[in-house]
PDB file of C-alpha atoms in Angstrom:
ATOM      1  CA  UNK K   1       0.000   0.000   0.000  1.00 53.00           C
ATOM      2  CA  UNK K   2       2.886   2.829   0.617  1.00 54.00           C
ATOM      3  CA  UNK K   3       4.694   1.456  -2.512  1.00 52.00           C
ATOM      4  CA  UNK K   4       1.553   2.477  -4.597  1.00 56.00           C
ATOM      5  CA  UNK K   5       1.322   5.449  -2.881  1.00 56.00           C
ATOM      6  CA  UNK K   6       4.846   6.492  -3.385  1.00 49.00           C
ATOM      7  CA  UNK K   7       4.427   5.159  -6.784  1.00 50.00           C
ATOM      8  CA  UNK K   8       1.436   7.263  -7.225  1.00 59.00           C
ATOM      9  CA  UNK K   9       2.936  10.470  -5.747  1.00 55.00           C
ATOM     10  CA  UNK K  10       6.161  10.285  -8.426  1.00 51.00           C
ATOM     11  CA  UNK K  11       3.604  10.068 -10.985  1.00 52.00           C
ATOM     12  CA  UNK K  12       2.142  13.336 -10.102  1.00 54.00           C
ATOM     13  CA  UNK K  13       5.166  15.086 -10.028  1.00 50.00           C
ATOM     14  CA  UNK K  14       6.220  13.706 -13.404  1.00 50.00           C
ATOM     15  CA  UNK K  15       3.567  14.422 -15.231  1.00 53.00           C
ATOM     16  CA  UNK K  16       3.303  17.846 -13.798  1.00 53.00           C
ATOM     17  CA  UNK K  17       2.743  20.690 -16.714  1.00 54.00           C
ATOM     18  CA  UNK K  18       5.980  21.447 -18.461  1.00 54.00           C
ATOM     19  CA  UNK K  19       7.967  24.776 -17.370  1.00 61.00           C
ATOM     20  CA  UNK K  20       8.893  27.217 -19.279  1.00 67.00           C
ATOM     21  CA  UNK K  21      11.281  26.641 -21.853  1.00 78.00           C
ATOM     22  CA  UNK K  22      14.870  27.710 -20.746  1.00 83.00           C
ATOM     23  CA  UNK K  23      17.591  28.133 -24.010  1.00 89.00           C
ATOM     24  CA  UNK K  24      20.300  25.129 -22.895  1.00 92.00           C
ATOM     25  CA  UNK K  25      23.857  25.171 -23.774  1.00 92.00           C
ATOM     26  CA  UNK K  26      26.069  22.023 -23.998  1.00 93.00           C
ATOM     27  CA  UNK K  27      28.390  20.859 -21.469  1.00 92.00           C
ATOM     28  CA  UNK K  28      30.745  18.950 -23.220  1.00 91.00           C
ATOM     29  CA  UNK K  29      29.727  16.234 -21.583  1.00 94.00           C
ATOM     30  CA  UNK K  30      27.025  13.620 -22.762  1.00 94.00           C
ATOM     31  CA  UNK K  31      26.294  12.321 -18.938  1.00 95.00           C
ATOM     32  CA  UNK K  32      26.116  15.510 -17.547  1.00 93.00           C
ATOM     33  CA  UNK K  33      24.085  16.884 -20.193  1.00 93.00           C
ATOM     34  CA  UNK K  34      21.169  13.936 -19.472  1.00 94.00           C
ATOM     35  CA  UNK K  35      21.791  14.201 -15.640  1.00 93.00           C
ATOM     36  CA  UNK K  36      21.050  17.754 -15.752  1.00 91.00           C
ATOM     37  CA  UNK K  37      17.903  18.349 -18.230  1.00 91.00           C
ATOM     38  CA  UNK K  38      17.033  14.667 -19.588  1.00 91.00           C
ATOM     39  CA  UNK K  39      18.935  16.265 -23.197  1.00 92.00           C
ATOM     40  CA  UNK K  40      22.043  14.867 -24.258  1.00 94.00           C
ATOM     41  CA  UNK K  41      22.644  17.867 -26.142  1.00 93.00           C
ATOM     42  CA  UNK K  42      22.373  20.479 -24.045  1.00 93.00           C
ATOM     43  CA  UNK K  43      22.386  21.466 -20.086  1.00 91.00           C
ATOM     44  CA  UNK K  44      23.632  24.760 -19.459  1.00 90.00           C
ATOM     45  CA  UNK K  45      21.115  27.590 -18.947  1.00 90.00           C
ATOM     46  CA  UNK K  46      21.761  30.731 -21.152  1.00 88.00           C
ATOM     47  CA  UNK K  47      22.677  33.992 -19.565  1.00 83.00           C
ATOM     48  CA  UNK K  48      22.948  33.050 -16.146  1.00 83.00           C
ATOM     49  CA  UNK K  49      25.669  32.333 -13.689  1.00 81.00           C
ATOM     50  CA  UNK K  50      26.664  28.635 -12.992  1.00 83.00           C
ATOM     51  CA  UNK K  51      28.445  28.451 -10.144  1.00 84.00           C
ATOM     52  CA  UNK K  52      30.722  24.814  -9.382  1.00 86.00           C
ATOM     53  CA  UNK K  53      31.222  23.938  -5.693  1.00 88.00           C
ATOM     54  CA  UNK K  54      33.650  21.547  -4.201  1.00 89.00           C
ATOM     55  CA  UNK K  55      36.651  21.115  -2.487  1.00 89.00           C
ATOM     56  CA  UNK K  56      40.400  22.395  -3.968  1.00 84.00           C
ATOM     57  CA  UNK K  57      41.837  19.855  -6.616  1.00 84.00           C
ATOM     58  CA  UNK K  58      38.088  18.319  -7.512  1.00 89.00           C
ATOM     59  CA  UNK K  59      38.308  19.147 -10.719  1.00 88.00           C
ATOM     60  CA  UNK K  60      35.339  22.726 -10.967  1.00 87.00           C
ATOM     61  CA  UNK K  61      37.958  24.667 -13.178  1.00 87.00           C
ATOM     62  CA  UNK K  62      38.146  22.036 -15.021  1.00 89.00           C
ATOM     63  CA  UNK K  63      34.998  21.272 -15.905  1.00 91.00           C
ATOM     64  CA  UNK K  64      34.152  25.174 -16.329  1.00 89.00           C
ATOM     65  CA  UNK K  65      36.904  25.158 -18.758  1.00 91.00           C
ATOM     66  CA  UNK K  66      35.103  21.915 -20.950  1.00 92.00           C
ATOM     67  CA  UNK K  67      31.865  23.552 -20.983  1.00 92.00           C
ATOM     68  CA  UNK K  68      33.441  26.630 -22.690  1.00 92.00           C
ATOM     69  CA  UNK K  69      35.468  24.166 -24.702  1.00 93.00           C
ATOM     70  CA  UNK K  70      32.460  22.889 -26.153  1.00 93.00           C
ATOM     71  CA  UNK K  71      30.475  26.022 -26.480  1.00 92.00           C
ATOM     72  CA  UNK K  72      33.346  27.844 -27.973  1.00 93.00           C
ATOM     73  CA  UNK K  73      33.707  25.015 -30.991  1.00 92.00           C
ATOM     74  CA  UNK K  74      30.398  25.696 -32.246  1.00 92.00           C
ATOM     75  CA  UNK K  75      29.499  28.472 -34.529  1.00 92.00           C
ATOM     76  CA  UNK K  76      26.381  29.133 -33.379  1.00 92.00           C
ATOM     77  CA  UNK K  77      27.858  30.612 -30.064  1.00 91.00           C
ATOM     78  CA  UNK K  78      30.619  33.143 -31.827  1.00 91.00           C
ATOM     79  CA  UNK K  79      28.464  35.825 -30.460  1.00 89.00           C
ATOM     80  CA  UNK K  80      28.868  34.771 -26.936  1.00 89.00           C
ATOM     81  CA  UNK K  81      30.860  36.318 -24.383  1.00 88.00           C
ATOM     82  CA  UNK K  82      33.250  33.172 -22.888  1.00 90.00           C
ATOM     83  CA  UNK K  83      33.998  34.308 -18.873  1.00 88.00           C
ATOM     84  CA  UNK K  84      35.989  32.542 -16.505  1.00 87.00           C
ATOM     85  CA  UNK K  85      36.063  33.320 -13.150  1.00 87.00           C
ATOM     86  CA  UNK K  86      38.628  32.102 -11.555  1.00 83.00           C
ATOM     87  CA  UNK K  87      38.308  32.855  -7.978  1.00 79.00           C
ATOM     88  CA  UNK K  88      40.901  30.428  -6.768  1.00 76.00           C
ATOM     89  CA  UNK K  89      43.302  31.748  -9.336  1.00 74.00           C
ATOM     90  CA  UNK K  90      44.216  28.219 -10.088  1.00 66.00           C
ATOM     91  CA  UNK K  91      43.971  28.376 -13.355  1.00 60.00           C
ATOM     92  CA  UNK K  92      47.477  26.673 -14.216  1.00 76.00           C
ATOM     93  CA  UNK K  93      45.855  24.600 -17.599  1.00 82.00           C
ATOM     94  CA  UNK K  94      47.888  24.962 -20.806  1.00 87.00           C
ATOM     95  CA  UNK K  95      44.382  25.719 -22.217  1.00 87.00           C
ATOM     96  CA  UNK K  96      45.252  25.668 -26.296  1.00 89.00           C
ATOM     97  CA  UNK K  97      47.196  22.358 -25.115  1.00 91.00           C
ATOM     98  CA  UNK K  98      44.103  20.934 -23.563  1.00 91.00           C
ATOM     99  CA  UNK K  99      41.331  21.890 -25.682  1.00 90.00           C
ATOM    100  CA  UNK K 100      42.012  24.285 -28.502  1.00 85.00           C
ATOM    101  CA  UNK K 101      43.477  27.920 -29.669  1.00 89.00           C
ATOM    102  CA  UNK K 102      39.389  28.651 -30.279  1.00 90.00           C
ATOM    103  CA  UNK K 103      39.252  28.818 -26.465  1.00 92.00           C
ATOM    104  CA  UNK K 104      42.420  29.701 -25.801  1.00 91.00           C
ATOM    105  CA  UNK K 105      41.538  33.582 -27.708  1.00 92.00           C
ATOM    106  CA  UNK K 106      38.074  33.775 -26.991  1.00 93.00           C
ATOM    107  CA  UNK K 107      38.256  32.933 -22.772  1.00 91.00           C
ATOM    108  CA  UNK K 108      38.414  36.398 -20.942  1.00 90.00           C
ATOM    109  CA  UNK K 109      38.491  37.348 -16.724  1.00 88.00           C
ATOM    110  CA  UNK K 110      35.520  39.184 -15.788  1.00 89.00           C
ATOM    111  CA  UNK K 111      38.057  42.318 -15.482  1.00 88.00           C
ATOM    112  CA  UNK K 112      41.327  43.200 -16.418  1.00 89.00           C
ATOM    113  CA  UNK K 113      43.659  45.657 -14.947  1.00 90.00           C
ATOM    114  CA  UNK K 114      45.698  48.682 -16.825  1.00 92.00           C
ATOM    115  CA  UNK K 115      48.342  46.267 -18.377  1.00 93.00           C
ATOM    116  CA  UNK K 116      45.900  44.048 -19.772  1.00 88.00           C
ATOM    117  CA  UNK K 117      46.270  41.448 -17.147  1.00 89.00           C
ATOM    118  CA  UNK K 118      43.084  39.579 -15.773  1.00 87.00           C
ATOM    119  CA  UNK K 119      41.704  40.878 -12.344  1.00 88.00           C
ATOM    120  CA  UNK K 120      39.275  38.078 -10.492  1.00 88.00           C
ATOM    121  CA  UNK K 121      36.634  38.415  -8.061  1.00 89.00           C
ATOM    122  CA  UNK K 122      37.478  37.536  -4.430  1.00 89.00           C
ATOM    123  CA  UNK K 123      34.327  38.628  -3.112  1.00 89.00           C
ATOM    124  CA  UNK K 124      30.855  38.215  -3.546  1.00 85.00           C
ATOM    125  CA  UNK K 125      30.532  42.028  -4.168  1.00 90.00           C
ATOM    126  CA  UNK K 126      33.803  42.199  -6.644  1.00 90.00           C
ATOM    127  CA  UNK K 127      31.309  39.442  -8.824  1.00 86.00           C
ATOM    128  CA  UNK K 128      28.332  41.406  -8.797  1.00 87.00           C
ATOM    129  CA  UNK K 129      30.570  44.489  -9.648  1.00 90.00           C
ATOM    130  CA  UNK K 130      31.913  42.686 -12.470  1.00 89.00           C
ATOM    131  CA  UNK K 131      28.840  41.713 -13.887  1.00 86.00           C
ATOM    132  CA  UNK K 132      27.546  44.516 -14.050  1.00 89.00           C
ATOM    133  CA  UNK K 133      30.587  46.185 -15.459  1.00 88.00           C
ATOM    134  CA  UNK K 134      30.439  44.163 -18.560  1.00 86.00           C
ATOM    135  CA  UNK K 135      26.552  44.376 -18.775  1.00 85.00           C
ATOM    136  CA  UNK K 136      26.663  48.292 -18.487  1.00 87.00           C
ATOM    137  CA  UNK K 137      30.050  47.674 -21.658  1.00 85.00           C
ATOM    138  CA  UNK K 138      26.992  45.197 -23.454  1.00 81.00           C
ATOM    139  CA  UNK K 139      24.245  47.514 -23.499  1.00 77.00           C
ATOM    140  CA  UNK K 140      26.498  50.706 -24.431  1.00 78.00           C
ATOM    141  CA  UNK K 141      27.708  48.862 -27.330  1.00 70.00           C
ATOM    142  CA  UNK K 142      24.092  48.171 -28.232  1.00 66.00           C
ATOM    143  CA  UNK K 143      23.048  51.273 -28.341  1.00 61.00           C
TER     144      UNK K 143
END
């Protein structure tokens, strides 16, 4: 009797009405991809901030790094701003070694200082800042 009510209850929330449609971006990676939206195409929500927890040495910047791999080897995303933000300014990856010279030019900090040389956030504040800094650039430019 609790099996078929458990049973029951995952049904409902299954066939609940779909959500709005969100614009996905591959990950690079076909497992991750499914795990996150049931797509093995795509997983990576559009225009927002992904942000990878875990411990030092568990691989994040990694994986941050194969997600804009992959989204950086498909035409379709030339118009799209590639930023990493390295807050544990770890980033030690021969990155045109590892995945390709397409990355390599089109990766950029969220800030950079007078001599060109990439500025990361430390704080939760120096993000927002940052973000806002190159959405302020964005919508001049659009103008």
């Amino acid at each position: 009797m609790r099996r078929k009510k458990l049973v029951e209850s995952f049904r409902d929330h299954t066939n609940e009405k779909p959500k709005a449609k969100v614009k996905l971006l591959p990950s690079g990676i076909t497992l991750l991809n499914l795990a996150l939206a049931e797509n093995p195409n795509k997983a990576i929500p559009a225009g927002k901030i992904i942000n990878l927890i875990g411990d030092n040495g568990s691989g994040k910047t990694f994986l941050a790094l194969t997600i804009l791999a992959d989204i950086a080897s498909k035409s379709k995303y030339e118009d799209y701003l590639l930023i990493h933000d390295d807050v544990e300014c770890s980033n030690c990856f021969d990155v045109p070694y590892l995945f390709d010279s397409n990355l390599a030019q089109r990766l950029q900090s969220p800030n950079v200082d007078e001599d060109g040389g990439p500025i990361h956030s430390k704080t939760i504040q120096d993000l927002l800042y940052h973000v806002d800094k190159i959405l302020n650039c964005l919508y001049r430019d659009w103008e």
